[in-house]
């Protein structure tokens, strides 16, 4: 139960990051289903996941900037 | 294949898995304490032993490894990427760096007030350690069973994996001390990178992605996350500098 609470906490704390991870994984699932599953697909997966962090951080820094203004 | 050949194949295959499991257990041990790391690892070993005892050799057919890899990889990604995100924010100055000395004193005072001693238990750490050891252990069991049955010499395959396990555990004991000397903030950054890399690899495996040189690609993913994070940290630092120049005296 505690594990479930921890995971729910992750979703609540970082919805952008969680959304980014889900989108990246679903996209890769679709791509692998149509045959795009070579080593390049692995690179795309890693890049998409890092993009999720990037968007989540930029979202937070922009929010902080808006609050400051 | 000779007895030695089977043992060697099993040794090499399982050693890679054990090293990966050790990496995760060490990461938890150094950041969350030995109690969480060992509780998770021991729980995973007990679960694995129960699975092997219940199912025996047909375990290979009952357990869909790709599904286990996907679920554990996804959980590892949730934790790892979040950790990495926090580390990037800390290193770029958008979040205060964790003051290790102060935090240690605070924790010590809290434990003294509660009449406790030693390191506390962290469910996140135990969960991460459990996941890592369970998945890598499961992969090792699969290697031993498939190599052993294919060569009709299961004792040789088991012997090879036991030697690998002993050597990897010894390596863990040797490397624990020097790793403890690394500053906590740096360690958390590296652990975030590693958990994210393992998560990416396992999710990819679960999705059926054929990685370049199999497990060796984990090192490439680690390098990618490390370099990308450092580049992003330097970009964020320049943004912060520009912001503070534009509005002197106001921090974010």
PDB file of C-alpha atoms in Angstrom:
ATOM      1  CA  UNK A   1       0.000   0.000   0.000  1.00  0.00           C
ATOM      2  CA  UNK A   2       2.850   2.322   0.891  1.00  0.00           C
ATOM      3  CA  UNK A   3       4.382   1.722  -2.552  1.00  0.00           C
ATOM      4  CA  UNK A   4       1.098   2.737  -4.198  1.00  0.00           C
ATOM      5  CA  UNK A   5       1.012   5.915  -2.088  1.00  0.00           C
ATOM      6  CA  UNK A   6       4.616   6.693  -3.101  1.00  0.00           C
ATOM      7  CA  UNK A   7       3.730   6.285  -6.801  1.00  0.00           C
ATOM      8  CA  UNK A   8       0.576   8.398  -6.467  1.00  0.00           C
ATOM      9  CA  UNK A   9       2.737  11.019  -4.732  1.00  0.00           C
ATOM     10  CA  UNK A  10       5.092  11.051  -7.724  1.00  0.00           C
ATOM     11  CA  UNK A  11       2.194  11.681 -10.101  1.00  0.00           C
ATOM     12  CA  UNK A  12       0.781  14.433  -7.886  1.00  0.00           C
ATOM     13  CA  UNK A  13       4.147  16.157  -7.326  1.00  0.00           C
ATOM     14  CA  UNK A  14       5.335  16.086 -10.943  1.00  0.00           C
ATOM     15  CA  UNK A  15       2.375  15.763 -13.330  1.00  0.00           C
ATOM     16  CA  UNK A  16       4.464  17.112 -16.237  1.00  0.00           C
ATOM     17  CA  UNK A  17       7.213  14.582 -15.685  1.00  0.00           C
ATOM     18  CA  UNK A  18       4.757  11.715 -15.224  1.00  0.00           C
ATOM     19  CA  UNK A  19       2.821  12.772 -18.329  1.00  0.00           C
ATOM     20  CA  UNK A  20       6.062  13.006 -20.298  1.00  0.00           C
ATOM     21  CA  UNK A  21       7.143   9.513 -19.245  1.00  0.00           C
ATOM     22  CA  UNK A  22       3.750   8.042 -20.155  1.00  0.00           C
ATOM     23  CA  UNK A  23       3.709   9.794 -23.560  1.00  0.00           C
ATOM     24  CA  UNK A  24       7.290   8.653 -24.317  1.00  0.00           C
ATOM     25  CA  UNK A  25       6.525   5.047 -23.378  1.00  0.00           C
ATOM     26  CA  UNK A  26       3.196   4.903 -25.264  1.00  0.00           C
ATOM     27  CA  UNK A  27       4.823   6.460 -28.341  1.00  0.00           C
ATOM     28  CA  UNK A  28       7.651   3.918 -28.240  1.00  0.00           C
ATOM     29  CA  UNK A  29       5.131   1.087 -27.806  1.00  0.00           C
ATOM     30  CA  UNK A  30       3.333   2.230 -30.962  1.00  0.00           C
ATOM     31  CA  UNK A  31       6.616   2.615 -32.864  1.00  0.00           C
ATOM     32  CA  UNK A  32       7.887  -0.803 -31.772  1.00  0.00           C
ATOM     33  CA  UNK A  33       4.549  -2.344 -32.803  1.00  0.00           C
ATOM     34  CA  UNK A  34       5.094  -1.061 -36.350  1.00  0.00           C
ATOM     35  CA  UNK A  35       8.596  -2.465 -36.449  1.00  0.00           C
ATOM     36  CA  UNK A  36      10.721   0.431 -35.191  1.00  0.00           C
ATOM     37  CA  UNK A  37      12.522  -1.511 -32.470  1.00  0.00           C
ATOM     38  CA  UNK A  38      16.211  -1.388 -33.355  1.00  0.00           C
ATOM     39  CA  UNK A  39      18.992   0.313 -31.363  1.00  0.00           C
ATOM     40  CA  UNK A  40      17.926   3.702 -32.797  1.00  0.00           C
ATOM     41  CA  UNK A  41      14.547   3.200 -31.086  1.00  0.00           C
ATOM     42  CA  UNK A  42      16.440   2.928 -27.795  1.00  0.00           C
ATOM     43  CA  UNK A  43      18.132   6.261 -28.461  1.00  0.00           C
ATOM     44  CA  UNK A  44      14.753   7.833 -29.275  1.00  0.00           C
ATOM     45  CA  UNK A  45      13.311   6.461 -26.015  1.00  0.00           C
ATOM     46  CA  UNK A  46      16.164   7.931 -23.936  1.00  0.00           C
ATOM     47  CA  UNK A  47      15.879  11.301 -25.726  1.00  0.00           C
ATOM     48  CA  UNK A  48      12.095  11.417 -25.218  1.00  0.00           C
ATOM     49  CA  UNK A  49      12.484  10.619 -21.516  1.00  0.00           C
ATOM     50  CA  UNK A  50      15.096  13.328 -21.080  1.00  0.00           C
ATOM     51  CA  UNK A  51      12.756  15.719 -22.887  1.00  0.00           C
ATOM     52  CA  UNK A  52      10.172  14.912 -20.203  1.00  0.00           C
ATOM     53  CA  UNK A  53      12.627  16.105 -17.514  1.00  0.00           C
ATOM     54  CA  UNK A  54      13.515  19.145 -19.605  1.00  0.00           C
ATOM     55  CA  UNK A  55       9.887  20.221 -20.077  1.00  0.00           C
ATOM     56  CA  UNK A  56       9.097  19.573 -16.416  1.00  0.00           C
ATOM     57  CA  UNK A  57      12.038  21.717 -15.249  1.00  0.00           C
ATOM     58  CA  UNK A  58      11.360  24.541 -17.718  1.00  0.00           C
ATOM     59  CA  UNK A  59       7.740  24.507 -16.559  1.00  0.00           C
ATOM     60  CA  UNK A  60       8.883  24.900 -12.946  1.00  0.00           C
ATOM     61  CA  UNK A  61      11.463  27.624 -13.655  1.00  0.00           C
ATOM     62  CA  UNK A  62       8.934  29.580 -15.748  1.00  0.00           C
ATOM     63  CA  UNK A  63       6.378  29.291 -12.957  1.00  0.00           C
ATOM     64  CA  UNK A  64       8.960  30.641 -10.487  1.00  0.00           C
ATOM     65  CA  UNK A  65       9.760  33.493 -12.896  1.00  0.00           C
ATOM     66  CA  UNK A  66       6.061  34.401 -13.266  1.00  0.00           C
ATOM     67  CA  UNK A  67       5.604  34.370  -9.488  1.00  0.00           C
ATOM     68  CA  UNK A  68       8.605  36.690  -9.114  1.00  0.00           C
ATOM     69  CA  UNK A  69       7.143  39.134 -11.645  1.00  0.00           C
TER      70      UNK A  69
ATOM     71  CA  UNK B   1      29.884 -28.139 -24.344  1.00  0.00           C
ATOM     72  CA  UNK B   2      32.276 -29.156 -21.549  1.00  0.00           C
ATOM     73  CA  UNK B   3      31.452 -28.775 -17.844  1.00  0.00           C
ATOM     74  CA  UNK B   4      33.853 -25.817 -17.667  1.00  0.00           C
ATOM     75  CA  UNK B   5      32.354 -24.231 -20.786  1.00  0.00           C
ATOM     76  CA  UNK B   6      28.827 -24.371 -19.317  1.00  0.00           C
ATOM     77  CA  UNK B   7      30.057 -22.971 -15.985  1.00  0.00           C
ATOM     78  CA  UNK B   8      31.909 -20.156 -17.773  1.00  0.00           C
ATOM     79  CA  UNK B   9      28.900 -19.242 -19.927  1.00  0.00           C
ATOM     80  CA  UNK B  10      26.692 -19.149 -16.838  1.00  0.00           C
ATOM     81  CA  UNK B  11      29.351 -17.224 -14.875  1.00  0.00           C
ATOM     82  CA  UNK B  12      29.680 -14.512 -17.532  1.00  0.00           C
ATOM     83  CA  UNK B  13      25.939 -14.194 -18.127  1.00  0.00           C
ATOM     84  CA  UNK B  14      24.946 -14.000 -14.472  1.00  0.00           C
ATOM     85  CA  UNK B  15      27.935 -11.837 -13.456  1.00  0.00           C
ATOM     86  CA  UNK B  16      26.569  -9.027 -15.661  1.00  0.00           C
ATOM     87  CA  UNK B  17      23.151  -9.317 -13.978  1.00  0.00           C
ATOM     88  CA  UNK B  18      24.681  -9.462 -10.475  1.00  0.00           C
ATOM     89  CA  UNK B  19      26.792  -6.367 -11.168  1.00  0.00           C
ATOM     90  CA  UNK B  20      23.655  -4.504 -12.250  1.00  0.00           C
ATOM     91  CA  UNK B  21      21.809  -5.620  -9.096  1.00  0.00           C
ATOM     92  CA  UNK B  22      24.818  -4.646  -6.956  1.00  0.00           C
ATOM     93  CA  UNK B  23      24.891  -1.193  -8.563  1.00  0.00           C
ATOM     94  CA  UNK B  24      21.300  -0.560  -7.500  1.00  0.00           C
ATOM     95  CA  UNK B  25      21.750  -2.006  -3.981  1.00  0.00           C
ATOM     96  CA  UNK B  26      24.922   0.088  -3.493  1.00  0.00           C
ATOM     97  CA  UNK B  27      23.112   3.194  -4.737  1.00  0.00           C
ATOM     98  CA  UNK B  28      20.333   2.630  -2.182  1.00  0.00           C
ATOM     99  CA  UNK B  29      22.816   1.727   0.553  1.00  0.00           C
ATOM    100  CA  UNK B  30      24.830   4.910   0.070  1.00  0.00           C
ATOM    101  CA  UNK B  31      21.853   7.261  -0.198  1.00  0.00           C
ATOM    102  CA  UNK B  32      19.145   5.682   1.961  1.00  0.00           C
ATOM    103  CA  UNK B  33      21.105   3.495   4.388  1.00  0.00           C
ATOM    104  CA  UNK B  34      21.935  -0.185   4.762  1.00  0.00           C
ATOM    105  CA  UNK B  35      18.649  -1.154   6.426  1.00  0.00           C
ATOM    106  CA  UNK B  36      16.527  -0.153   3.409  1.00  0.00           C
ATOM    107  CA  UNK B  37      19.026  -1.587   0.903  1.00  0.00           C
ATOM    108  CA  UNK B  38      19.344  -4.978   2.612  1.00  0.00           C
ATOM    109  CA  UNK B  39      15.645  -5.319   3.480  1.00  0.00           C
ATOM    110  CA  UNK B  40      14.730  -4.818  -0.185  1.00  0.00           C
ATOM    111  CA  UNK B  41      17.499  -7.117  -1.425  1.00  0.00           C
ATOM    112  CA  UNK B  42      16.723  -9.904   1.057  1.00  0.00           C
ATOM    113  CA  UNK B  43      12.972  -9.678   0.342  1.00  0.00           C
ATOM    114  CA  UNK B  44      13.748 -10.022  -3.382  1.00  0.00           C
ATOM    115  CA  UNK B  45      16.019 -13.049  -2.813  1.00  0.00           C
ATOM    116  CA  UNK B  46      13.305 -14.722  -0.683  1.00  0.00           C
ATOM    117  CA  UNK B  47      10.684 -13.997  -3.386  1.00  0.00           C
ATOM    118  CA  UNK B  48      12.998 -15.422  -6.049  1.00  0.00           C
ATOM    119  CA  UNK B  49      13.749 -18.530  -3.990  1.00  0.00           C
ATOM    120  CA  UNK B  50      10.014 -19.072  -3.448  1.00  0.00           C
ATOM    121  CA  UNK B  51       9.355 -18.685  -7.196  1.00  0.00           C
ATOM    122  CA  UNK B  52      12.072 -21.206  -8.052  1.00  0.00           C
ATOM    123  CA  UNK B  53      10.872 -23.659  -5.381  1.00  0.00           C
ATOM    124  CA  UNK B  54       7.231 -23.410  -6.484  1.00  0.00           C
ATOM    125  CA  UNK B  55       7.719 -23.478 -10.244  1.00  0.00           C
ATOM    126  CA  UNK B  56      11.111 -25.159 -10.690  1.00  0.00           C
ATOM    127  CA  UNK B  57      12.480 -25.307 -14.254  1.00  0.00           C
ATOM    128  CA  UNK B  58       9.142 -24.363 -15.924  1.00  0.00           C
ATOM    129  CA  UNK B  59       9.504 -20.904 -14.318  1.00  0.00           C
ATOM    130  CA  UNK B  60      11.056 -19.839 -17.636  1.00  0.00           C
ATOM    131  CA  UNK B  61       7.730 -20.586 -19.345  1.00  0.00           C
ATOM    132  CA  UNK B  62       5.415 -19.221 -16.636  1.00  0.00           C
ATOM    133  CA  UNK B  63       7.015 -15.808 -16.114  1.00  0.00           C
ATOM    134  CA  UNK B  64       6.825 -13.322 -18.964  1.00  0.00           C
ATOM    135  CA  UNK B  65      10.169 -11.580 -18.454  1.00  0.00           C
ATOM    136  CA  UNK B  66       9.255  -8.739 -20.829  1.00  0.00           C
ATOM    137  CA  UNK B  67       6.245  -7.806 -18.677  1.00  0.00           C
ATOM    138  CA  UNK B  68       8.308  -7.885 -15.443  1.00  0.00           C
ATOM    139  CA  UNK B  69      11.013  -5.780 -17.140  1.00  0.00           C
ATOM    140  CA  UNK B  70       8.442  -3.251 -18.317  1.00  0.00           C
ATOM    141  CA  UNK B  71       6.724  -2.856 -14.926  1.00  0.00           C
ATOM    142  CA  UNK B  72       9.961  -2.625 -12.904  1.00  0.00           C
ATOM    143  CA  UNK B  73      11.580  -0.414 -15.557  1.00  0.00           C
ATOM    144  CA  UNK B  74       8.615   1.960 -15.475  1.00  0.00           C
ATOM    145  CA  UNK B  75       8.752   2.216 -11.668  1.00  0.00           C
ATOM    146  CA  UNK B  76      12.517   2.765 -11.828  1.00  0.00           C
ATOM    147  CA  UNK B  77      11.934   5.547 -14.372  1.00  0.00           C
ATOM    148  CA  UNK B  78       9.375   7.237 -12.112  1.00  0.00           C
ATOM    149  CA  UNK B  79      11.870   7.322  -9.238  1.00  0.00           C
ATOM    150  CA  UNK B  80      15.062   7.864 -11.254  1.00  0.00           C
ATOM    151  CA  UNK B  81      13.863  10.686 -13.511  1.00  0.00           C
ATOM    152  CA  UNK B  82      12.289  12.497 -10.561  1.00  0.00           C
ATOM    153  CA  UNK B  83      15.543  12.196  -8.650  1.00  0.00           C
ATOM    154  CA  UNK B  84      17.549  13.390 -11.649  1.00  0.00           C
ATOM    155  CA  UNK B  85      15.184  16.336 -12.145  1.00  0.00           C
ATOM    156  CA  UNK B  86      15.683  17.389  -8.526  1.00  0.00           C
ATOM    157  CA  UNK B  87      19.465  17.033  -8.864  1.00  0.00           C
ATOM    158  CA  UNK B  88      19.503  19.212 -12.009  1.00  0.00           C
ATOM    159  CA  UNK B  89      17.492  21.894 -10.196  1.00  0.00           C
ATOM    160  CA  UNK B  90      19.900  21.735  -7.224  1.00  0.00           C
ATOM    161  CA  UNK B  91      23.061  21.943  -9.342  1.00  0.00           C
ATOM    162  CA  UNK B  92      21.710  24.801 -11.447  1.00  0.00           C
ATOM    163  CA  UNK B  93      20.878  26.839  -8.352  1.00  0.00           C
ATOM    164  CA  UNK B  94      17.088  26.768  -8.720  1.00  0.00           C
ATOM    165  CA  UNK B  95      16.812  24.647  -5.585  1.00  0.00           C
ATOM    166  CA  UNK B  96      18.987  24.868  -2.467  1.00  0.00           C
ATOM    167  CA  UNK B  97      21.776  22.277  -2.276  1.00  0.00           C
ATOM    168  CA  UNK B  98      21.176  19.690   0.387  1.00  0.00           C
ATOM    169  CA  UNK B  99      23.355  20.606   3.379  1.00  0.00           C
ATOM    170  CA  UNK B 100      24.715  17.187   4.327  1.00  0.00           C
ATOM    171  CA  UNK B 101      26.265  18.118   7.649  1.00  0.00           C
ATOM    172  CA  UNK B 102      23.186  19.985   8.806  1.00  0.00           C
ATOM    173  CA  UNK B 103      20.859  17.212   7.619  1.00  0.00           C
ATOM    174  CA  UNK B 104      22.948  14.582   9.423  1.00  0.00           C
ATOM    175  CA  UNK B 105      22.899  16.550  12.694  1.00  0.00           C
ATOM    176  CA  UNK B 106      19.150  17.099  12.353  1.00  0.00           C
ATOM    177  CA  UNK B 107      18.500  13.398  11.677  1.00  0.00           C
ATOM    178  CA  UNK B 108      20.736  12.390  14.579  1.00  0.00           C
ATOM    179  CA  UNK B 109      18.904  14.773  16.919  1.00  0.00           C
ATOM    180  CA  UNK B 110      15.521  13.474  15.674  1.00  0.00           C
ATOM    181  CA  UNK B 111      16.564   9.859  16.228  1.00  0.00           C
ATOM    182  CA  UNK B 112      17.935  10.667  19.678  1.00  0.00           C
ATOM    183  CA  UNK B 113      14.658  12.377  20.565  1.00  0.00           C
ATOM    184  CA  UNK B 114      12.785   9.260  19.484  1.00  0.00           C
ATOM    185  CA  UNK B 115      15.217   7.026  21.353  1.00  0.00           C
ATOM    186  CA  UNK B 116      16.445   5.384  18.128  1.00  0.00           C
ATOM    187  CA  UNK B 117      19.960   4.699  16.957  1.00  0.00           C
ATOM    188  CA  UNK B 118      21.526   3.848  13.625  1.00  0.00           C
ATOM    189  CA  UNK B 119      20.041   4.479  10.189  1.00  0.00           C
ATOM    190  CA  UNK B 120      16.308   4.598   9.620  1.00  0.00           C
ATOM    191  CA  UNK B 121      14.189   2.643   7.167  1.00  0.00           C
ATOM    192  CA  UNK B 122      13.218   4.221   3.879  1.00  0.00           C
ATOM    193  CA  UNK B 123      10.413   2.506   1.973  1.00  0.00           C
ATOM    194  CA  UNK B 124      11.441   4.091  -1.343  1.00  0.00           C
ATOM    195  CA  UNK B 125      14.973   2.741  -0.921  1.00  0.00           C
ATOM    196  CA  UNK B 126      13.781  -0.730   0.039  1.00  0.00           C
ATOM    197  CA  UNK B 127      11.322  -0.778  -2.888  1.00  0.00           C
ATOM    198  CA  UNK B 128      14.045   0.252  -5.358  1.00  0.00           C
ATOM    199  CA  UNK B 129      16.466  -2.326  -3.989  1.00  0.00           C
ATOM    200  CA  UNK B 130      13.748  -5.014  -4.102  1.00  0.00           C
ATOM    201  CA  UNK B 131      12.852  -4.214  -7.724  1.00  0.00           C
ATOM    202  CA  UNK B 132      16.466  -4.201  -8.888  1.00  0.00           C
ATOM    203  CA  UNK B 133      17.441  -7.444  -7.196  1.00  0.00           C
ATOM    204  CA  UNK B 134      14.200  -9.205  -8.173  1.00  0.00           C
ATOM    205  CA  UNK B 135      14.525  -8.363 -11.854  1.00  0.00           C
ATOM    206  CA  UNK B 136      18.260  -9.052 -12.149  1.00  0.00           C
ATOM    207  CA  UNK B 137      17.873 -12.189 -10.036  1.00  0.00           C
ATOM    208  CA  UNK B 138      15.051 -13.387 -12.249  1.00  0.00           C
ATOM    209  CA  UNK B 139      17.196 -12.808 -15.335  1.00  0.00           C
ATOM    210  CA  UNK B 140      20.043 -14.749 -13.663  1.00  0.00           C
ATOM    211  CA  UNK B 141      17.704 -17.654 -12.866  1.00  0.00           C
ATOM    212  CA  UNK B 142      16.594 -17.664 -16.509  1.00  0.00           C
ATOM    213  CA  UNK B 143      20.228 -17.718 -17.692  1.00  0.00           C
ATOM    214  CA  UNK B 144      21.144 -20.594 -15.362  1.00  0.00           C
ATOM    215  CA  UNK B 145      18.090 -22.664 -16.329  1.00  0.00           C
ATOM    216  CA  UNK B 146      18.391 -22.085 -20.085  1.00  0.00           C
ATOM    217  CA  UNK B 147      22.187 -22.565 -20.239  1.00  0.00           C
ATOM    218  CA  UNK B 148      22.046 -25.543 -17.869  1.00  0.00           C
ATOM    219  CA  UNK B 149      19.178 -27.304 -19.662  1.00  0.00           C
ATOM    220  CA  UNK B 150      20.525 -26.561 -23.150  1.00  0.00           C
ATOM    221  CA  UNK B 151      23.898 -28.143 -22.280  1.00  0.00           C
ATOM    222  CA  UNK B 152      22.253 -30.806 -20.081  1.00  0.00           C
ATOM    223  CA  UNK B 153      24.505 -29.768 -17.194  1.00  0.00           C
ATOM    224  CA  UNK B 154      22.537 -27.777 -14.664  1.00  0.00           C
ATOM    225  CA  UNK B 155      25.087 -28.273 -11.808  1.00  0.00           C
ATOM    226  CA  UNK B 156      27.790 -26.631 -13.943  1.00  0.00           C
ATOM    227  CA  UNK B 157      25.534 -23.657 -14.731  1.00  0.00           C
ATOM    228  CA  UNK B 158      24.605 -23.283 -11.050  1.00  0.00           C
ATOM    229  CA  UNK B 159      28.291 -23.492 -10.015  1.00  0.00           C
ATOM    230  CA  UNK B 160      29.245 -20.771 -12.509  1.00  0.00           C
ATOM    231  CA  UNK B 161      26.545 -18.436 -11.224  1.00  0.00           C
ATOM    232  CA  UNK B 162      27.449 -19.077  -7.555  1.00  0.00           C
ATOM    233  CA  UNK B 163      31.087 -18.117  -8.246  1.00  0.00           C
ATOM    234  CA  UNK B 164      29.870 -14.976 -10.044  1.00  0.00           C
ATOM    235  CA  UNK B 165      27.626 -14.098  -7.094  1.00  0.00           C
ATOM    236  CA  UNK B 166      30.449 -14.514  -4.551  1.00  0.00           C
ATOM    237  CA  UNK B 167      32.862 -12.391  -6.625  1.00  0.00           C
ATOM    238  CA  UNK B 168      30.313  -9.623  -7.183  1.00  0.00           C
ATOM    239  CA  UNK B 169      29.368  -9.508  -3.475  1.00  0.00           C
ATOM    240  CA  UNK B 170      33.087  -9.291  -2.590  1.00  0.00           C
ATOM    241  CA  UNK B 171      33.500  -6.452  -5.100  1.00  0.00           C
ATOM    242  CA  UNK B 172      30.580  -4.682  -3.425  1.00  0.00           C
ATOM    243  CA  UNK B 173      32.252  -4.967  -0.008  1.00  0.00           C
ATOM    244  CA  UNK B 174      35.536  -3.614  -1.429  1.00  0.00           C
ATOM    245  CA  UNK B 175      33.976  -0.686  -3.338  1.00  0.00           C
ATOM    246  CA  UNK B 176      31.526   0.410  -0.620  1.00  0.00           C
ATOM    247  CA  UNK B 177      34.117   2.362   1.396  1.00  0.00           C
ATOM    248  CA  UNK B 178      35.568   4.523  -1.417  1.00  0.00           C
ATOM    249  CA  UNK B 179      32.048   5.216  -2.720  1.00  0.00           C
ATOM    250  CA  UNK B 180      31.010   6.481   0.726  1.00  0.00           C
ATOM    251  CA  UNK B 181      33.579   9.275   0.411  1.00  0.00           C
ATOM    252  CA  UNK B 182      31.636  10.873  -2.486  1.00  0.00           C
ATOM    253  CA  UNK B 183      29.651  13.968  -1.395  1.00  0.00           C
ATOM    254  CA  UNK B 184      25.942  13.261  -0.935  1.00  0.00           C
ATOM    255  CA  UNK B 185      24.680  15.749  -3.532  1.00  0.00           C
ATOM    256  CA  UNK B 186      26.998  14.319  -6.192  1.00  0.00           C
ATOM    257  CA  UNK B 187      26.006  10.808  -5.207  1.00  0.00           C
ATOM    258  CA  UNK B 188      22.307  11.633  -5.550  1.00  0.00           C
ATOM    259  CA  UNK B 189      22.964  13.114  -8.996  1.00  0.00           C
ATOM    260  CA  UNK B 190      24.787   9.945 -10.093  1.00  0.00           C
ATOM    261  CA  UNK B 191      22.134   7.676  -8.553  1.00  0.00           C
ATOM    262  CA  UNK B 192      19.418   9.622 -10.403  1.00  0.00           C
ATOM    263  CA  UNK B 193      21.320   9.101 -13.658  1.00  0.00           C
ATOM    264  CA  UNK B 194      21.816   5.383 -12.966  1.00  0.00           C
ATOM    265  CA  UNK B 195      18.228   4.635 -11.945  1.00  0.00           C
ATOM    266  CA  UNK B 196      16.993   6.516 -15.023  1.00  0.00           C
ATOM    267  CA  UNK B 197      19.388   4.545 -17.241  1.00  0.00           C
ATOM    268  CA  UNK B 198      18.336   1.178 -15.799  1.00  0.00           C
ATOM    269  CA  UNK B 199      14.675   2.181 -16.076  1.00  0.00           C
ATOM    270  CA  UNK B 200      15.127   3.217 -19.711  1.00  0.00           C
ATOM    271  CA  UNK B 201      16.916  -0.029 -20.528  1.00  0.00           C
ATOM    272  CA  UNK B 202      14.289  -2.245 -18.903  1.00  0.00           C
ATOM    273  CA  UNK B 203      11.319  -0.360 -20.331  1.00  0.00           C
ATOM    274  CA  UNK B 204      13.001  -0.667 -23.732  1.00  0.00           C
ATOM    275  CA  UNK B 205      13.516  -4.409 -23.217  1.00  0.00           C
ATOM    276  CA  UNK B 206       9.882  -4.738 -22.130  1.00  0.00           C
ATOM    277  CA  UNK B 207       8.771  -2.927 -25.296  1.00  0.00           C
ATOM    278  CA  UNK B 208      10.871  -5.295 -27.409  1.00  0.00           C
ATOM    279  CA  UNK B 209      13.602  -2.807 -28.342  1.00  0.00           C
ATOM    280  CA  UNK B 210      16.808  -4.545 -29.466  1.00  0.00           C
ATOM    281  CA  UNK B 211      19.555  -2.645 -27.653  1.00  0.00           C
ATOM    282  CA  UNK B 212      23.020  -2.225 -29.128  1.00  0.00           C
ATOM    283  CA  UNK B 213      25.240  -4.906 -27.525  1.00  0.00           C
ATOM    284  CA  UNK B 214      22.526  -5.803 -24.984  1.00  0.00           C
ATOM    285  CA  UNK B 215      23.382  -4.875 -21.344  1.00  0.00           C
ATOM    286  CA  UNK B 216      26.495  -2.975 -22.455  1.00  0.00           C
ATOM    287  CA  UNK B 217      24.200  -0.264 -23.785  1.00  0.00           C
ATOM    288  CA  UNK B 218      23.333   0.641 -20.157  1.00  0.00           C
ATOM    289  CA  UNK B 219      26.746   2.339 -20.013  1.00  0.00           C
ATOM    290  CA  UNK B 220      25.885   4.346 -23.132  1.00  0.00           C
ATOM    291  CA  UNK B 221      22.520   5.377 -21.641  1.00  0.00           C
ATOM    292  CA  UNK B 222      24.282   6.405 -18.391  1.00  0.00           C
ATOM    293  CA  UNK B 223      26.735   8.516 -20.425  1.00  0.00           C
ATOM    294  CA  UNK B 224      23.868  10.082 -22.386  1.00  0.00           C
ATOM    295  CA  UNK B 225      21.877  11.077 -19.276  1.00  0.00           C
ATOM    296  CA  UNK B 226      25.027  12.356 -17.558  1.00  0.00           C
ATOM    297  CA  UNK B 227      26.150  14.541 -20.477  1.00  0.00           C
ATOM    298  CA  UNK B 228      22.616  15.770 -21.266  1.00  0.00           C
ATOM    299  CA  UNK B 229      22.052  16.652 -17.588  1.00  0.00           C
ATOM    300  CA  UNK B 230      25.356  18.523 -17.290  1.00  0.00           C
ATOM    301  CA  UNK B 231      24.641  20.496 -20.476  1.00  0.00           C
ATOM    302  CA  UNK B 232      21.173  21.340 -19.173  1.00  0.00           C
ATOM    303  CA  UNK B 233      22.599  22.357 -15.774  1.00  0.00           C
ATOM    304  CA  UNK B 234      25.027  24.756 -17.460  1.00  0.00           C
ATOM    305  CA  UNK B 235      22.166  26.214 -19.572  1.00  0.00           C
ATOM    306  CA  UNK B 236      19.991  26.711 -16.468  1.00  0.00           C
ATOM    307  CA  UNK B 237      22.906  28.349 -14.617  1.00  0.00           C
ATOM    308  CA  UNK B 238      23.289  30.876 -17.433  1.00  0.00           C
ATOM    309  CA  UNK B 239      19.528  31.545 -17.321  1.00  0.00           C
ATOM    310  CA  UNK B 240      19.722  32.097 -13.563  1.00  0.00           C
ATOM    311  CA  UNK B 241      22.705  34.431 -13.959  1.00  0.00           C
ATOM    312  CA  UNK B 242      20.836  36.405 -16.634  1.00  0.00           C
ATOM    313  CA  UNK B 243      17.775  36.641 -14.386  1.00  0.00           C
ATOM    314  CA  UNK B 244      19.754  37.877 -11.395  1.00  0.00           C
ATOM    315  CA  UNK B 245      21.549  40.460 -13.557  1.00  0.00           C
ATOM    316  CA  UNK B 246      18.191  41.700 -14.846  1.00  0.00           C
ATOM    317  CA  UNK B 247      16.773  41.978 -11.321  1.00  0.00           C
ATOM    318  CA  UNK B 248      19.675  42.324  -8.840  1.00  0.00           C
ATOM    319  CA  UNK B 249      19.044  41.326  -5.249  1.00  0.00           C
ATOM    320  CA  UNK B 250      16.138  39.013  -6.067  1.00  0.00           C
ATOM    321  CA  UNK B 251      16.808  35.251  -6.026  1.00  0.00           C
ATOM    322  CA  UNK B 252      14.595  32.525  -7.420  1.00  0.00           C
TER     323      UNK B 252
END
